[in-house]
Coordinates of C-alpha atoms and ligand atoms in Angstrom, one line a residue:
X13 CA 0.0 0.0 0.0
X14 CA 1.2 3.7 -1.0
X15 CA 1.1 7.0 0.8
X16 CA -0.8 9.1 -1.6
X17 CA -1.1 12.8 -1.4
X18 CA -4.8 13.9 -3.1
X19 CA -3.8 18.0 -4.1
X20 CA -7.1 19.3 -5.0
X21 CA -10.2 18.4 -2.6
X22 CA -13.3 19.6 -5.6
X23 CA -15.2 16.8 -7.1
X24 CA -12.9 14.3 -8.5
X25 CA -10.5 15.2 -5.9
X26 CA -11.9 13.9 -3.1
X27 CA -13.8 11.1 -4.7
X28 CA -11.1 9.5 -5.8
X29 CA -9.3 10.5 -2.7
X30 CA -11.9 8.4 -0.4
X31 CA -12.0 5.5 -2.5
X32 CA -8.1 5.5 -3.1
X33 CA -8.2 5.2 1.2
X34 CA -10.7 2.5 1.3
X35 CA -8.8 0.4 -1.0
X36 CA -6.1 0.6 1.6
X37 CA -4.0 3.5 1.4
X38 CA -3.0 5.9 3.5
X39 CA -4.5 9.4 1.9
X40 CA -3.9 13.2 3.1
X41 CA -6.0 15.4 0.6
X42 CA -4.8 18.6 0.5
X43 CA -6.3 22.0 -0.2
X44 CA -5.7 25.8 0.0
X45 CA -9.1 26.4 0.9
X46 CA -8.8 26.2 4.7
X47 CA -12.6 26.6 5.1
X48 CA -13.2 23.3 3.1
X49 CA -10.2 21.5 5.1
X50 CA -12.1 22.3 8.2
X51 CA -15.5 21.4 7.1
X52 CA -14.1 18.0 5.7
X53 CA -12.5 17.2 8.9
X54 CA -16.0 17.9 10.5
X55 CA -17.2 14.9 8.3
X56 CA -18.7 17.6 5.6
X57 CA -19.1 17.1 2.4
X58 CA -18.8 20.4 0.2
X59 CA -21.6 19.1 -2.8
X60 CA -24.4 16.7 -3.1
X61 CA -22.7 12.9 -3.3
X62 CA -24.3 9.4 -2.9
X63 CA -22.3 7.7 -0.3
X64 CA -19.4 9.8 -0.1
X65 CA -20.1 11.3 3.2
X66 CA -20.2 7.9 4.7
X67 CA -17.1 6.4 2.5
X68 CA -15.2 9.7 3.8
X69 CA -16.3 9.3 7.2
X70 CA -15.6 5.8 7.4
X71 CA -11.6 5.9 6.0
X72 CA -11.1 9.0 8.1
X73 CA -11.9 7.0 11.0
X74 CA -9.8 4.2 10.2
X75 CA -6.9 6.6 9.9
X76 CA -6.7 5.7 6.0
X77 CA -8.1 9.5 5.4
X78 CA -7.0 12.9 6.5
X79 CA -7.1 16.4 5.6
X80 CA -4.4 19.2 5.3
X81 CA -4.0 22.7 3.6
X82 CA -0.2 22.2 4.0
X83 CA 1.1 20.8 1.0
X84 CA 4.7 20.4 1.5
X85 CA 4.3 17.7 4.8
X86 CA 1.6 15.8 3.0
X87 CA 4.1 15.7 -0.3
X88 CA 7.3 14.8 1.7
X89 CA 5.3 11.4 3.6
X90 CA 3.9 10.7 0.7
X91 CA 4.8 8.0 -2.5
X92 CA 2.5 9.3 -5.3
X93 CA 0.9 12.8 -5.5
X94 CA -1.9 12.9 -7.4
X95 CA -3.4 16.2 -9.0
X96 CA -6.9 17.0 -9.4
X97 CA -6.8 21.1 -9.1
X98 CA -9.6 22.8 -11.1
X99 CA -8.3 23.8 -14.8
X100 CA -11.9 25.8 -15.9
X101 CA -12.1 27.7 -19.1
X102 CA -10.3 30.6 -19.6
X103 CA -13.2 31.8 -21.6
X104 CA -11.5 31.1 -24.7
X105 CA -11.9 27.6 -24.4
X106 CA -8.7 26.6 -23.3
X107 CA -8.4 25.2 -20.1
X108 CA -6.7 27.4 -17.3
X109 CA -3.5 25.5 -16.0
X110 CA -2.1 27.7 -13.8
X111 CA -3.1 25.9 -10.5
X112 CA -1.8 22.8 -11.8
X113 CA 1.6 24.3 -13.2
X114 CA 1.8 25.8 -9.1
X115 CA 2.0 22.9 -7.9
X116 CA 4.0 21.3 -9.4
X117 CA 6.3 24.5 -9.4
X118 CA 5.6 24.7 -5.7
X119 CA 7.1 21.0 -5.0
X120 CA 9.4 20.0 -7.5
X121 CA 12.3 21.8 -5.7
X122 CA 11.5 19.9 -2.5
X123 CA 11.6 16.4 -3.4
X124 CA 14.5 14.3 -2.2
X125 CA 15.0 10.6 -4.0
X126 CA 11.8 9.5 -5.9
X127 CA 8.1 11.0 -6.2
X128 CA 5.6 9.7 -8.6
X129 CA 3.3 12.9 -10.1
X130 CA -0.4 11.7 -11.1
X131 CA -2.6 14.1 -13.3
X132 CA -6.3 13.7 -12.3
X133 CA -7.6 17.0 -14.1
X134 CA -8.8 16.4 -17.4
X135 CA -5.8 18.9 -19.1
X136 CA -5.3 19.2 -22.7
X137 CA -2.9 16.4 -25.4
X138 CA 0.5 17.1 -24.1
X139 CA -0.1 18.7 -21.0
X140 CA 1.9 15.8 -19.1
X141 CA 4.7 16.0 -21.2
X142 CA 5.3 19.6 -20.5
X143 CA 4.5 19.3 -16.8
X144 CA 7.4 16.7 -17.2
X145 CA 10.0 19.7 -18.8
X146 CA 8.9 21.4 -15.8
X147 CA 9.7 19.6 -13.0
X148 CA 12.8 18.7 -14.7
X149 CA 14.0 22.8 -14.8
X150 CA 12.6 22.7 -10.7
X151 CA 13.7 19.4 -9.4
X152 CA 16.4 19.1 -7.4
X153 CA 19.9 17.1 -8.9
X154 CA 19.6 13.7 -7.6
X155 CA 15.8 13.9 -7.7
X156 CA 13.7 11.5 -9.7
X157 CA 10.4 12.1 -10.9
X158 CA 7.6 10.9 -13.0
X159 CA 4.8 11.9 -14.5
X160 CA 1.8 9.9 -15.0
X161 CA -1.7 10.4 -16.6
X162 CA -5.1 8.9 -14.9
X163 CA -8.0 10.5 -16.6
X164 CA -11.2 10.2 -14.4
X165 CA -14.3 8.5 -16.0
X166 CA -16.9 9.1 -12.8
X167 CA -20.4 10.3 -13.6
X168 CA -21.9 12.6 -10.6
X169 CA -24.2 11.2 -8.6
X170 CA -22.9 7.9 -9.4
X171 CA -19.2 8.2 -8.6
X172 CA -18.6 6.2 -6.0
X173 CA -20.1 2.9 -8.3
X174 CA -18.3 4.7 -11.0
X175 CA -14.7 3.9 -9.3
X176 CA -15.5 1.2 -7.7
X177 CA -17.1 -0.9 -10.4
X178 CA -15.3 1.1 -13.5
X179 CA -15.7 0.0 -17.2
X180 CA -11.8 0.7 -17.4
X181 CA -9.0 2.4 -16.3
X182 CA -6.8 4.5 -18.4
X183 CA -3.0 4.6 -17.0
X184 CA -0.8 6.8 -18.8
X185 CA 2.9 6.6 -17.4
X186 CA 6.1 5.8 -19.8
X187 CA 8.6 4.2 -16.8
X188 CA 8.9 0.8 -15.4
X189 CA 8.6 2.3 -12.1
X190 CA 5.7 4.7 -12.4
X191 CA 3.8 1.8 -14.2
X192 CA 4.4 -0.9 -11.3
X193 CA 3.5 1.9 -8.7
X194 CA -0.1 3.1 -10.4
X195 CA -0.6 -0.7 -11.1
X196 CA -0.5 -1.7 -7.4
X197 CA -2.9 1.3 -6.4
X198 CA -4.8 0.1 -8.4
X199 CA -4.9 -3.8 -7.5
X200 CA -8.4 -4.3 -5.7
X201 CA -9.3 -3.4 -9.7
X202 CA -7.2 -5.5 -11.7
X203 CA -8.0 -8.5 -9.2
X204 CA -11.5 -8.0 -10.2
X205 CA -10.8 -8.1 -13.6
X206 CA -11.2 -4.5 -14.6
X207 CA -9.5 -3.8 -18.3
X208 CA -6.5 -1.8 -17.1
X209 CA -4.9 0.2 -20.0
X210 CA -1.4 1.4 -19.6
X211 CA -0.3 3.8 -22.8
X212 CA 1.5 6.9 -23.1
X213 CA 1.1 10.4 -21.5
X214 CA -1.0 11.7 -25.2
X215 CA -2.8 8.9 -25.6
X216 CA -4.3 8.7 -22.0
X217 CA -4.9 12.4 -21.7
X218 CA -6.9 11.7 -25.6
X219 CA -8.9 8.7 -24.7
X220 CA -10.4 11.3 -21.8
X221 CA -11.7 13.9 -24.5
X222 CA -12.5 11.0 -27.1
X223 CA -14.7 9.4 -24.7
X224 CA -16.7 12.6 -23.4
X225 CA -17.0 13.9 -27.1
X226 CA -17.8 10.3 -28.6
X227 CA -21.1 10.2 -25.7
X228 CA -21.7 14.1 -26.1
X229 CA -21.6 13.2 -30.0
X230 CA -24.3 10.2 -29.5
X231 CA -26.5 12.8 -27.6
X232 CA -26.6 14.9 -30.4
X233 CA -27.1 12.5 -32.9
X234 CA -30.5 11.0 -31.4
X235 CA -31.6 14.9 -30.7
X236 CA -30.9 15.5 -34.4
X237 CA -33.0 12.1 -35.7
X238 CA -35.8 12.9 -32.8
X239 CA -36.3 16.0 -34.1
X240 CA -37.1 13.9 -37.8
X241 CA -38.8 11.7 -35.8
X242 CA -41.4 14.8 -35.2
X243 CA -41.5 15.8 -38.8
X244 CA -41.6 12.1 -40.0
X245 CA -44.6 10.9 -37.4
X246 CA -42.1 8.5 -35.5
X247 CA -41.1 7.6 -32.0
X248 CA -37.6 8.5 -31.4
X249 CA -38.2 6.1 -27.7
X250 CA -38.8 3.0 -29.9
X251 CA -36.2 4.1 -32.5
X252 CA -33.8 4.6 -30.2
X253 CA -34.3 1.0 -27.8
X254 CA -34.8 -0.9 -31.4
X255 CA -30.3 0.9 -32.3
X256 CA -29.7 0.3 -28.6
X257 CA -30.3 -3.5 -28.9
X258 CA -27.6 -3.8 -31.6
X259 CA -24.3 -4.2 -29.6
X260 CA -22.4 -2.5 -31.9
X261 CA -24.5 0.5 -31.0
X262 CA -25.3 -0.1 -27.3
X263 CA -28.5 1.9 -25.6
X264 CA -26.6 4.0 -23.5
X265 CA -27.0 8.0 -24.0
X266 CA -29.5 7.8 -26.3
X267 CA -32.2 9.7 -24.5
X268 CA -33.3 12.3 -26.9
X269 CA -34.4 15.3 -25.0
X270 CA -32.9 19.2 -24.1
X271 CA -29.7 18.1 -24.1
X272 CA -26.4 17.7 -22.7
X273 CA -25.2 20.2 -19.6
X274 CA -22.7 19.6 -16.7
X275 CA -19.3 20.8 -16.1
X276 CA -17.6 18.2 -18.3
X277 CA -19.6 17.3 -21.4
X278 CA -20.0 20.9 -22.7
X279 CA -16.0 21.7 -21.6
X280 CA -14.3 19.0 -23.1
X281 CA -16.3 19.2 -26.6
X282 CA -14.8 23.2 -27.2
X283 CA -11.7 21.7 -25.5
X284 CA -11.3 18.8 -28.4
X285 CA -11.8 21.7 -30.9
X286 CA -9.2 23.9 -29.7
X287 CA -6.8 20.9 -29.1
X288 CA -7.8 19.8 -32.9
X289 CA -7.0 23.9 -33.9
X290 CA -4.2 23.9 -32.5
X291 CA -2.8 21.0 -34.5
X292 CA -4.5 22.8 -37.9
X293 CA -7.0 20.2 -37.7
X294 CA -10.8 20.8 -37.7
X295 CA -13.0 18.6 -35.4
X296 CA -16.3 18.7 -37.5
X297 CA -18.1 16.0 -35.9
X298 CA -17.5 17.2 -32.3
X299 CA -18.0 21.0 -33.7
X300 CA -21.6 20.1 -34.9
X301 CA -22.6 17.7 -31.9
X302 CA -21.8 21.3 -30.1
X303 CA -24.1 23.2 -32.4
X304 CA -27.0 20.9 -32.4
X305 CA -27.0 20.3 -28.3
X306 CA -26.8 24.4 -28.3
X307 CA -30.0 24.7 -30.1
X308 CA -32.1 21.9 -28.2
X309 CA -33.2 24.9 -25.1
X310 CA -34.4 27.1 -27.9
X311 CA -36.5 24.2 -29.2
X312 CA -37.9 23.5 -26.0
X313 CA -39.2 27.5 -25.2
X314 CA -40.7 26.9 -29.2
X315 CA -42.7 24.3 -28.3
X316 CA -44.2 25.6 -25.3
X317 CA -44.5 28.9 -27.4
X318 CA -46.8 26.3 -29.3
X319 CA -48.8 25.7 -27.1
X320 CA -49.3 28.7 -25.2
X321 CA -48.2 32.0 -27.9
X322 CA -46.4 34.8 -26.3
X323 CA -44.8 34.3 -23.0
X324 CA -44.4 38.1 -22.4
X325 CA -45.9 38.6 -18.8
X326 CA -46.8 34.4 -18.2
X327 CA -45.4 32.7 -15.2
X328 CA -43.4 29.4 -16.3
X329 CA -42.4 26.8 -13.8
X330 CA -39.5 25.1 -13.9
X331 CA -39.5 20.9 -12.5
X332 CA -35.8 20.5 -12.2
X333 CA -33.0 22.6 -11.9
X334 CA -29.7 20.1 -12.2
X335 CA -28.0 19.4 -15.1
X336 CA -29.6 15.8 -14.6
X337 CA -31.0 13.6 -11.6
X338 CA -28.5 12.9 -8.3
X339 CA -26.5 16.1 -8.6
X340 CA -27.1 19.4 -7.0
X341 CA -24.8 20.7 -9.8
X342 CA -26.1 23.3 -12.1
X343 CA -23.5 24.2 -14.0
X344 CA -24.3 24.5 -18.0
X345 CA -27.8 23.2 -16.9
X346 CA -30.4 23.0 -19.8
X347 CA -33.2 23.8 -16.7
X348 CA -30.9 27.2 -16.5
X349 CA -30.4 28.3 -20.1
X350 CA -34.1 27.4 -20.3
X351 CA -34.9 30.0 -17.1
X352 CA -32.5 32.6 -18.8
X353 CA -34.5 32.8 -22.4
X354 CA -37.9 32.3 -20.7
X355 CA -36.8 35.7 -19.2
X356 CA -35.4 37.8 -22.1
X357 CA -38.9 36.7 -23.5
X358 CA -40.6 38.7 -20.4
X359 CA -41.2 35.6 -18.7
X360 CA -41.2 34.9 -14.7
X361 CA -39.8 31.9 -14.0
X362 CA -40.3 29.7 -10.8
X363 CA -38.6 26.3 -10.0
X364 CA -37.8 23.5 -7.8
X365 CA -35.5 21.0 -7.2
X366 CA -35.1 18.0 -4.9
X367 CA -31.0 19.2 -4.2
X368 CA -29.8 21.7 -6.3
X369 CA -32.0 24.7 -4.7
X370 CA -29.4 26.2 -2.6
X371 CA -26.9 26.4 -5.5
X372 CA -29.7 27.8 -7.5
X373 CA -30.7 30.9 -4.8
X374 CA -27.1 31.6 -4.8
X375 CA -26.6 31.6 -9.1
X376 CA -29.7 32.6 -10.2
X377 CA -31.9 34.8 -7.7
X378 CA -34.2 35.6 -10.3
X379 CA -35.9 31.9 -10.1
X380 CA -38.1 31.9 -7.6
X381 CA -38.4 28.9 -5.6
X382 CA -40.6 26.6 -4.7
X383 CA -40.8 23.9 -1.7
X384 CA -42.6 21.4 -4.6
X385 CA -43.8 20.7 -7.9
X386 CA -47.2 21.6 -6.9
X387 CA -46.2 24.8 -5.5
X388 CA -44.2 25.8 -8.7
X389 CA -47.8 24.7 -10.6
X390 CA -50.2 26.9 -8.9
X391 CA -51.2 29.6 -11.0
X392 CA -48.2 29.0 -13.5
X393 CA -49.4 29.6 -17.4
X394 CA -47.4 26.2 -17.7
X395 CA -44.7 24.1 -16.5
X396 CA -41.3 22.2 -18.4
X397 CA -39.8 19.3 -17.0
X398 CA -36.4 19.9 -17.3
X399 CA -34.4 16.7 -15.4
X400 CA -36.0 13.6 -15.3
X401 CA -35.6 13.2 -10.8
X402 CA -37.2 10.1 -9.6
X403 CA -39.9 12.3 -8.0
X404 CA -40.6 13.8 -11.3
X405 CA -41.8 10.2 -12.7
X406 CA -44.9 9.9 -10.8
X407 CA -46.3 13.5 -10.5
X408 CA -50.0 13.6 -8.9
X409 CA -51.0 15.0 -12.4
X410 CA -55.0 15.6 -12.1
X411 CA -53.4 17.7 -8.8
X412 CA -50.8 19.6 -10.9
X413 CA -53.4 20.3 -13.1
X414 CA -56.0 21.4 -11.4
X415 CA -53.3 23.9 -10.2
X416 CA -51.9 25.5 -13.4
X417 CA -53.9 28.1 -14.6
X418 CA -53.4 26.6 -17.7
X419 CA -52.7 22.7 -18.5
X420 CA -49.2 23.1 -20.2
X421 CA -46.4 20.7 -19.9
X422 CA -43.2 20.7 -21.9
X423 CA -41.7 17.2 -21.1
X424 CA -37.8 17.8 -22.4
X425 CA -37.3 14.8 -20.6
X426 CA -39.6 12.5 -22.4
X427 CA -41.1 10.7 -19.4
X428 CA -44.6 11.0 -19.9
X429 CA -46.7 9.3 -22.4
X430 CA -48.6 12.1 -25.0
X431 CA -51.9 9.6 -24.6
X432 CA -52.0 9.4 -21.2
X433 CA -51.3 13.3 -20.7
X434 CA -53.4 14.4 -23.5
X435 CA -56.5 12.3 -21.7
X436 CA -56.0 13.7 -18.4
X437 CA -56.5 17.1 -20.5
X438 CA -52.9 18.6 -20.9
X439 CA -51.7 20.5 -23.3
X440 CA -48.4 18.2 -24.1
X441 CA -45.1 18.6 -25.9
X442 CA -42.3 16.1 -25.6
X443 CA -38.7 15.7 -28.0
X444 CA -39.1 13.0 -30.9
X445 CA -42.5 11.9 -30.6
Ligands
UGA509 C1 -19.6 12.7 -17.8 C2 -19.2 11.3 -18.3 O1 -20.3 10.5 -18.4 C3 -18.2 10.7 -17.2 O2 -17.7 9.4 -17.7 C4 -17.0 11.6 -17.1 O3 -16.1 11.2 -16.1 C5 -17.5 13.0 -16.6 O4 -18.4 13.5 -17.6 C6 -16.3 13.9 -16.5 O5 -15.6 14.2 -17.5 O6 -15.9 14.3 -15.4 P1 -21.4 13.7 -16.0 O7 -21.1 15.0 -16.6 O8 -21.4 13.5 -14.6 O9 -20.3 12.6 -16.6 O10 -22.8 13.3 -16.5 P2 -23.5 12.2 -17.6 O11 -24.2 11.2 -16.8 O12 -22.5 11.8 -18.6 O13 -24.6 13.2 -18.3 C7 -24.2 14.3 -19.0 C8 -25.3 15.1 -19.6 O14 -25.9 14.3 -20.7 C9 -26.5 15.3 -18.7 O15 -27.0 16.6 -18.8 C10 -27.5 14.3 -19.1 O16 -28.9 14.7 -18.8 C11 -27.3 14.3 -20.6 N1 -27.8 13.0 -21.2 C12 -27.2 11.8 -20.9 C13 -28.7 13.1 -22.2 O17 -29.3 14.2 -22.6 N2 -29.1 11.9 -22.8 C14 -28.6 10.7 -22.5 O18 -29.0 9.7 -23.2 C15 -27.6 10.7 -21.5

């Protein structure tokens, strides 16, 4: 077992921190927030998590898992440091790497004998390699240090399934040693027969932005044939279970609906463009997967607009406010773009959500919220279901609409069934159907 330093304590950070622990490792993660070191020693969890608070709680009581801001201690008793700083957009579309640069600037001089550097941010092709020149201008003579690539894979709200139970794990690392060292953190994996792929620093830093474009990409394409499915008189739920049920195809992310949000999907699609640019090649595939998954809120306000004309001075409720169910994150949420035009069309809006409504109050004051569906109903001119929450599926619906003032739903989801909602009296409009 290793001593691993976890630098970075946001989402990936301490996920893979607390599972890195309970598969026997001794883990200090490490932040320069002090506020969030505190809260985390309290047993806190910053964000909305299925069972991390009690995985964290757990290794931190088995002395597997402890906290520090001080990042030269936890690097100096420690084998492996990974990195999973923040690297947002700089608002160019290239990803900010000065965090990660820092810390490595910050503790390259300070190592004595061997350290093994893990990237856990997704950063840009070639990003290890130069993080590699770099600590060789820092490090100390007599130092030895590698660099190693681990791209994360975790969905939110099902991270902790994610790692334990992952489809694969990408290992990018070029010497004998770094290999053998990421390969035995690893072990409670490979001895359940978990594909383990050990590459180069490139390729394991590509297969991150391949994979996130290739699923954004699938999104796109089944809101691009749902919308034919509309003109044509077809079902794009059928359509899509019938090209699920070919392997070759599989019937994962082919939900048609208002599209892709989240911090990652959206991100890494302008990231693959610029990273394609910047090698004079264009991405075309991932550019238009961009430009179709862009237009999918606007076709959601036009089909309520269908059903109810101008929006100017109507109320509009809002069922979900996450980017999708088991997060309370709501960044690049469709529920939020959605909000913003409903607005700029002289709109109220009024929402709820079973997690996210704290984040929301604090992003978006101009939603008013609402303690339930029901609430965000009565005496709205209509409501759209924006993310498809467990609580969302089985809706008292003669209640809600005996509540609106007028029987509107919008179902970007495509959870309800048009027959069944068109008998109980709605006014109806789903994606691809
Ligand atoms: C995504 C990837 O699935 C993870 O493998 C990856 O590690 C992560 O990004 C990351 O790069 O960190 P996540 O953003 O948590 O995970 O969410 P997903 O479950 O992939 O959903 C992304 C968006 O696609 C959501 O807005 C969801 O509603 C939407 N979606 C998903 C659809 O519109 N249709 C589908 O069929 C599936």
């Amino acid at each position: 077992m290793y001593k691993v330093s976890m630098i970075g304590t946001g989402y990936v950070g301490l996920v893979t921190g607390a599972c890195l622990a309970d598969f026997g490792n001794r883990v200090v993660c490490v932040d320069v927030d002090a506020r969030r070191i505190q809260m985390l020693e309290r047993g806190e969890i910053p964000f909305f998590e299925p069972l991390l608070d009690e995985l964290v709680r757990r290794n931190a009581k088995a002395g597997r898992l402890e906290f520090s801001t001080e990042l030269l201690p936890a690097m100096r008793q420690s084998d492996v440091l990974f990195i999973a700083v923040g690297t947002p957009d700089r608002g160019d579309g290239h990803a900010d790497l000065s965090a990660l640069f820092r810390v490595v600037e910050d503790i390259a001089p300070h190592i004595d004998g061997y350290k093994l550097l893990v990237t856990k941010s997704t950063v840009p092709v070639g990003t290890g390699r130069k993080l590699l020149e770099r600590v060789h201008e820092f490090a100390r003579p007599g130092s030895v240090v590698d660099i190693a690539s681990n791209p994360e894979f975790l969905r939110e709200g099902s991270a902790i399934e994610d790692f334990m139970r992952p489809n694969r794990v990408v290992i990018g690392a070029e010497s004998e040693q770094s290999r053998a060292i990421m390969q035995e953190i690893y072990r409670p994996l490979y001895l359940s027969e978990t594909p383990i792929v050990v590459t180069n620093l490139e390729t394991a830093e590509l297969i991150k932005y391949a994979s996130n474009a290739f699923l954004a990409t699938k999104i796109s394409f089944v809101n691009e044939i749902s919308t034919l499915c509309e003109r044509y008189g077809a079902d794009v739920r059928v359509l899509a279970k019938a090209m699920g049920l070919d392997r070759r195809i599989g019937e994962k992310f082919l939900h048609a609906g208002i599209g892709y949000g989240g911090s990652c999907f959206p991100k890494d699609t302008e990231a693959l463009v610029k990273i394609g640019e910047q090698v004079g090649y264009d991405m075309r595939i991932v550019k238009a997967a961009i430009e179709v998954n862009e237009e999918r809120p606007q076709l959601a306000l036009q089909k309520l607009e269908r059903l109810l004309g101008d929006v100017n001075g109507g109320t509009i409720g809002l069922l979900g406010l996450a980017f999708k169910p088991n997060t309370d994150d709501i960044r690049e949420a469709p529920a939020i773009k959605l909000a913003r035009a409903l607005r700029e069309k002289g709109a109220s809006v009024r929402g709820y959500d079973p997690i996210a409504m704290e984040k929301v109050r604090a992003a978006e004051p101009e939603i008013v919220l609402c303690k339930d569906p029901y609430e965000v109903a009565a005496g709205a001119d209509g409501v759209m279901l924006c993310t498809e929450w467990n609580e969302f599926r089985d809706l008292n619906l003669p209640r809600l609409k005996e509540l609106l003032r007028r029987p509107v739903l919008v179902d970007c989801r495509n959870i309800y069934d048009r027959d069944r909602m068109e008998a109980l009296g709605f006014r109806y409009e789903c994606f691809g159907r």
